[in-house]
CSV table of C-alpha atoms in Angstrom, one decimal:
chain,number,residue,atom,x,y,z
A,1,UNK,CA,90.3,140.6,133.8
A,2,UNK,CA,91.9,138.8,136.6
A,3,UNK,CA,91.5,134.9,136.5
A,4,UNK,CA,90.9,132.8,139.8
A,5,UNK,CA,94.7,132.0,140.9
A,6,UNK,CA,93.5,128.1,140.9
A,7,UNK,CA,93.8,128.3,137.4
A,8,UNK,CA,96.6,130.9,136.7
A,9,UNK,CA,98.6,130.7,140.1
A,10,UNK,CA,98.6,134.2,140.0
A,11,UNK,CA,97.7,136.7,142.6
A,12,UNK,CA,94.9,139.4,142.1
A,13,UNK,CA,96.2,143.0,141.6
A,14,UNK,CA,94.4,144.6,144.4
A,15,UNK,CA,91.9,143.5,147.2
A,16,UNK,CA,89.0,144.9,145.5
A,17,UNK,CA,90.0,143.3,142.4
A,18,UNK,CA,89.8,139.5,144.5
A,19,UNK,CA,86.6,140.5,145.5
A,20,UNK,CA,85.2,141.0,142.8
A,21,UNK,CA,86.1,137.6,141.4
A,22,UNK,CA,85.4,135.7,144.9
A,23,UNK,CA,88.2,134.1,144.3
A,24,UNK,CA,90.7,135.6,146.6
A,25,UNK,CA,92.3,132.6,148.1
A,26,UNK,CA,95.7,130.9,147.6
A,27,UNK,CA,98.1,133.9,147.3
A,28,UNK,CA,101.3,133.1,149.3
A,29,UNK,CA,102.3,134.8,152.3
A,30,UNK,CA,104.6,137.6,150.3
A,31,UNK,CA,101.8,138.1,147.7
A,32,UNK,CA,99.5,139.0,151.1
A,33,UNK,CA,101.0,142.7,151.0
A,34,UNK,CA,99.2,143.2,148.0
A,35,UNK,CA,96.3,142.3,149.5
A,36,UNK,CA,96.6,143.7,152.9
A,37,UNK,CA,93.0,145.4,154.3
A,38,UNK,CA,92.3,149.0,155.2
A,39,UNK,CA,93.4,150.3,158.6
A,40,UNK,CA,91.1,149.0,161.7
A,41,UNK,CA,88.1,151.1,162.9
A,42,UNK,CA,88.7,154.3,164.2
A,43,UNK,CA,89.6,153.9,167.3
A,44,UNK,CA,91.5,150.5,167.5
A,45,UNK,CA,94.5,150.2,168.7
A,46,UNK,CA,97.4,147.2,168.7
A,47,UNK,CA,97.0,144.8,171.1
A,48,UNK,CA,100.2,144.1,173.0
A,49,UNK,CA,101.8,141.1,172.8
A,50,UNK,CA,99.6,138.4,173.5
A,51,UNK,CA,102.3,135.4,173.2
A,52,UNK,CA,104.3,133.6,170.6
A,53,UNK,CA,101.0,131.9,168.9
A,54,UNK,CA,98.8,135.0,168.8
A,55,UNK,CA,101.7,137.0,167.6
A,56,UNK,CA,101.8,134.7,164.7
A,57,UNK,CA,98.1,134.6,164.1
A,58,UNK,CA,97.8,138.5,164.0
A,59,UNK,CA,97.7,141.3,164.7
A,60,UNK,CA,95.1,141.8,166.9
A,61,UNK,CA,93.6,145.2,167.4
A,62,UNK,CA,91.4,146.5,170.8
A,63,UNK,CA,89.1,149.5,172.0
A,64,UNK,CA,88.2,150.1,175.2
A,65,UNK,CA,84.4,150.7,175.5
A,66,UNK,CA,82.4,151.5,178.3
A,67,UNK,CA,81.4,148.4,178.9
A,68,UNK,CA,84.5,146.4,178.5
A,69,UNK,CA,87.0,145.8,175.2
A,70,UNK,CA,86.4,145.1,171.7
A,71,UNK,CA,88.9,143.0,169.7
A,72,UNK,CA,89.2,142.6,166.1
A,73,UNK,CA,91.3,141.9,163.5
A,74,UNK,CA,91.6,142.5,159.5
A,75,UNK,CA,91.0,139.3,158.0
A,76,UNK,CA,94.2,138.7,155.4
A,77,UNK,CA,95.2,135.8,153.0
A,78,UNK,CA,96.9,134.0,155.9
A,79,UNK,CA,93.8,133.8,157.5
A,80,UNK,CA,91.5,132.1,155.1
A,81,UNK,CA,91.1,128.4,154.3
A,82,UNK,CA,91.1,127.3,150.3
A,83,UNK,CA,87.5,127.9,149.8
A,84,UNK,CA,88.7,132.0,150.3
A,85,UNK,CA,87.1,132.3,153.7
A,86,UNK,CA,88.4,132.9,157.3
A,87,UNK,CA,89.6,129.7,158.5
A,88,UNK,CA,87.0,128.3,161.4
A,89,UNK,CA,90.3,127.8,163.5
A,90,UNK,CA,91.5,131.4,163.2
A,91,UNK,CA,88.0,132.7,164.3
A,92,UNK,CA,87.9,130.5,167.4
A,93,UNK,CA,91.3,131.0,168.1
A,94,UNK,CA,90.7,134.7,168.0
A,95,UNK,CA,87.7,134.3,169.9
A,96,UNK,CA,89.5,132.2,172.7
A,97,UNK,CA,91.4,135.0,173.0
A,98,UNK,CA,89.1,138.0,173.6
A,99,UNK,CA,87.3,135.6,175.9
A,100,UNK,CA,90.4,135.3,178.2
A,101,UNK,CA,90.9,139.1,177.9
A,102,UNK,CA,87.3,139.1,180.2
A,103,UNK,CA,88.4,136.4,182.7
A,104,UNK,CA,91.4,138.3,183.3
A,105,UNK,CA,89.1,141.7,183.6
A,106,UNK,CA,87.1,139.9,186.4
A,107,UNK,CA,90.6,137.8,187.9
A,108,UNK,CA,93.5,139.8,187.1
A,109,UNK,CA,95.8,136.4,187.3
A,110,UNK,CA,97.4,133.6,184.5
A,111,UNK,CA,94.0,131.4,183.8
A,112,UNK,CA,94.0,128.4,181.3
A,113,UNK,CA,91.3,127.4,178.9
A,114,UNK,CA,89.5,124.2,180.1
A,115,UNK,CA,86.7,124.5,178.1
A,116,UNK,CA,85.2,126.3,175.2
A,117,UNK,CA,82.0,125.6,173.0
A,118,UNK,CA,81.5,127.2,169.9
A,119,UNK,CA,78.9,127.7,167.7
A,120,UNK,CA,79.5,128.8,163.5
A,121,UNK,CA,77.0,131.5,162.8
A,122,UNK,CA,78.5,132.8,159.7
A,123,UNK,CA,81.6,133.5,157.2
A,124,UNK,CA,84.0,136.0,156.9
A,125,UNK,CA,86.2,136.5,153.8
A,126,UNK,CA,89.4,138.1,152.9
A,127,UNK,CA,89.4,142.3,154.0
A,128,UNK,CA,86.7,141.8,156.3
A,129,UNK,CA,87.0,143.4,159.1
A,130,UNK,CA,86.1,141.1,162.6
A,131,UNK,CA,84.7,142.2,165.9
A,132,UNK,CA,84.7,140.0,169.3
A,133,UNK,CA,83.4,140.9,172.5
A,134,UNK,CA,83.0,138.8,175.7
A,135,UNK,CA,81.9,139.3,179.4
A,136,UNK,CA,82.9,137.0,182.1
A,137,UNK,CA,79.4,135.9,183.5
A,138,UNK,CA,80.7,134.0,186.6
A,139,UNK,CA,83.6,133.0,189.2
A,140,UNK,CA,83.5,129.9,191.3
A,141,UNK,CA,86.6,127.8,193.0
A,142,UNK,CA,89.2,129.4,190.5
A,143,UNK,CA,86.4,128.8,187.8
A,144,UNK,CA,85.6,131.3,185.3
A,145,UNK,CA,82.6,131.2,183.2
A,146,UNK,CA,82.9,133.4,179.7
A,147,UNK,CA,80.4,134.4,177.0
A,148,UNK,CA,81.3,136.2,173.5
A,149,UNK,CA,81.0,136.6,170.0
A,150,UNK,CA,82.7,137.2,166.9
A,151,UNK,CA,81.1,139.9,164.7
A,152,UNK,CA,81.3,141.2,160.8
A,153,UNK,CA,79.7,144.6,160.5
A,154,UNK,CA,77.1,143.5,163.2
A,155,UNK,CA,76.0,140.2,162.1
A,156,UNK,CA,77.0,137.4,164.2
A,157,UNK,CA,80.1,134.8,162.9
A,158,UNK,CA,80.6,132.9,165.9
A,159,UNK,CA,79.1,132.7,169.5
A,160,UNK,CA,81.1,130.9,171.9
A,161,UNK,CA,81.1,130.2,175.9
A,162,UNK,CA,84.6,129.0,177.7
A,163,UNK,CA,85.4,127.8,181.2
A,164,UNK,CA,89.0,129.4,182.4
A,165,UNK,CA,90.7,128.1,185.0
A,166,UNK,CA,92.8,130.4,187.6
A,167,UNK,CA,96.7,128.9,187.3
């Protein structure tokens, strides 16, 4: 059987494989093929470019709904901190993004983020498949007040509110 890479510094064979052992973490960036997710939801489809950062971060998926647009993203080894779960900073960041997506819904112009409050709900690991969904709630002066949350098969990971500002 596969041992933990912490110990052997090798990768697992196959994502099911690193899930079974919890211990999916520390692969390097080539060994993440290997380890690459299922294809998003039905549905889903590429987000276009959302900027140099993002870019790097992804991908980043979308669906329109008819309520608004879903995001999500396949959680992969470049996403995950060295405890094997999605990195707090990749989930906000992805959340910070969905969350502009709805200003720009309400205020189709350039806005900035001036203030965003996060709460940690939950974990996500390597494969998992992650949701986020936001509604702006408000607009005031070139002020923008946004609600969302970050989701893994329907239970809450992260619920966050922002302030964007019109640029």
């Amino acid at each position: 059987s596969w041992a933990c890479w912490k110990s052997t510094g090798a990768c697992p064979p196959s994502l099911e494989s690193a899930r079974a052992t919890g211990c999916a973490t520390g692969c390097s960036r080539t060994a993440s093929a290997v380890l690459r997710p299922a294809e998003p939801p039905r549905g889903f489809v590429r987000f276009p470019d959302r900027g140099p950062f993002s870019s790097h971060i992804g991908p980043f998926w979308r669906k329109s709904v008819p309520d608004g647009v879903l995001h999500g993203f396949l959680v992969e080894a470049h996403h995950c901190n060295n405890m094997g779960t999605l990195h707090g900073g990749m989930i906000a960041a992805f959340l910070d993004g969905a969350l502009a997506h709805a200003a720009y819904r309400l205020a189709p112009a350039p806005a900035v983020t001036v203030r965003m409050s996060v709460d940690y709900l939950g974990c996500g690991a390597l494969g998992d498949w992650i949701e986020g969904a936001a509604r702006a709630l408000a607009m005031h002066d070139g002020l923008i007040v946004v609600r969302g949350e970050a989701l893994r098969g329907g239970t809450p990971l992260m619920a966050a509110q922002a302030l964007f500002k019109l640029v």
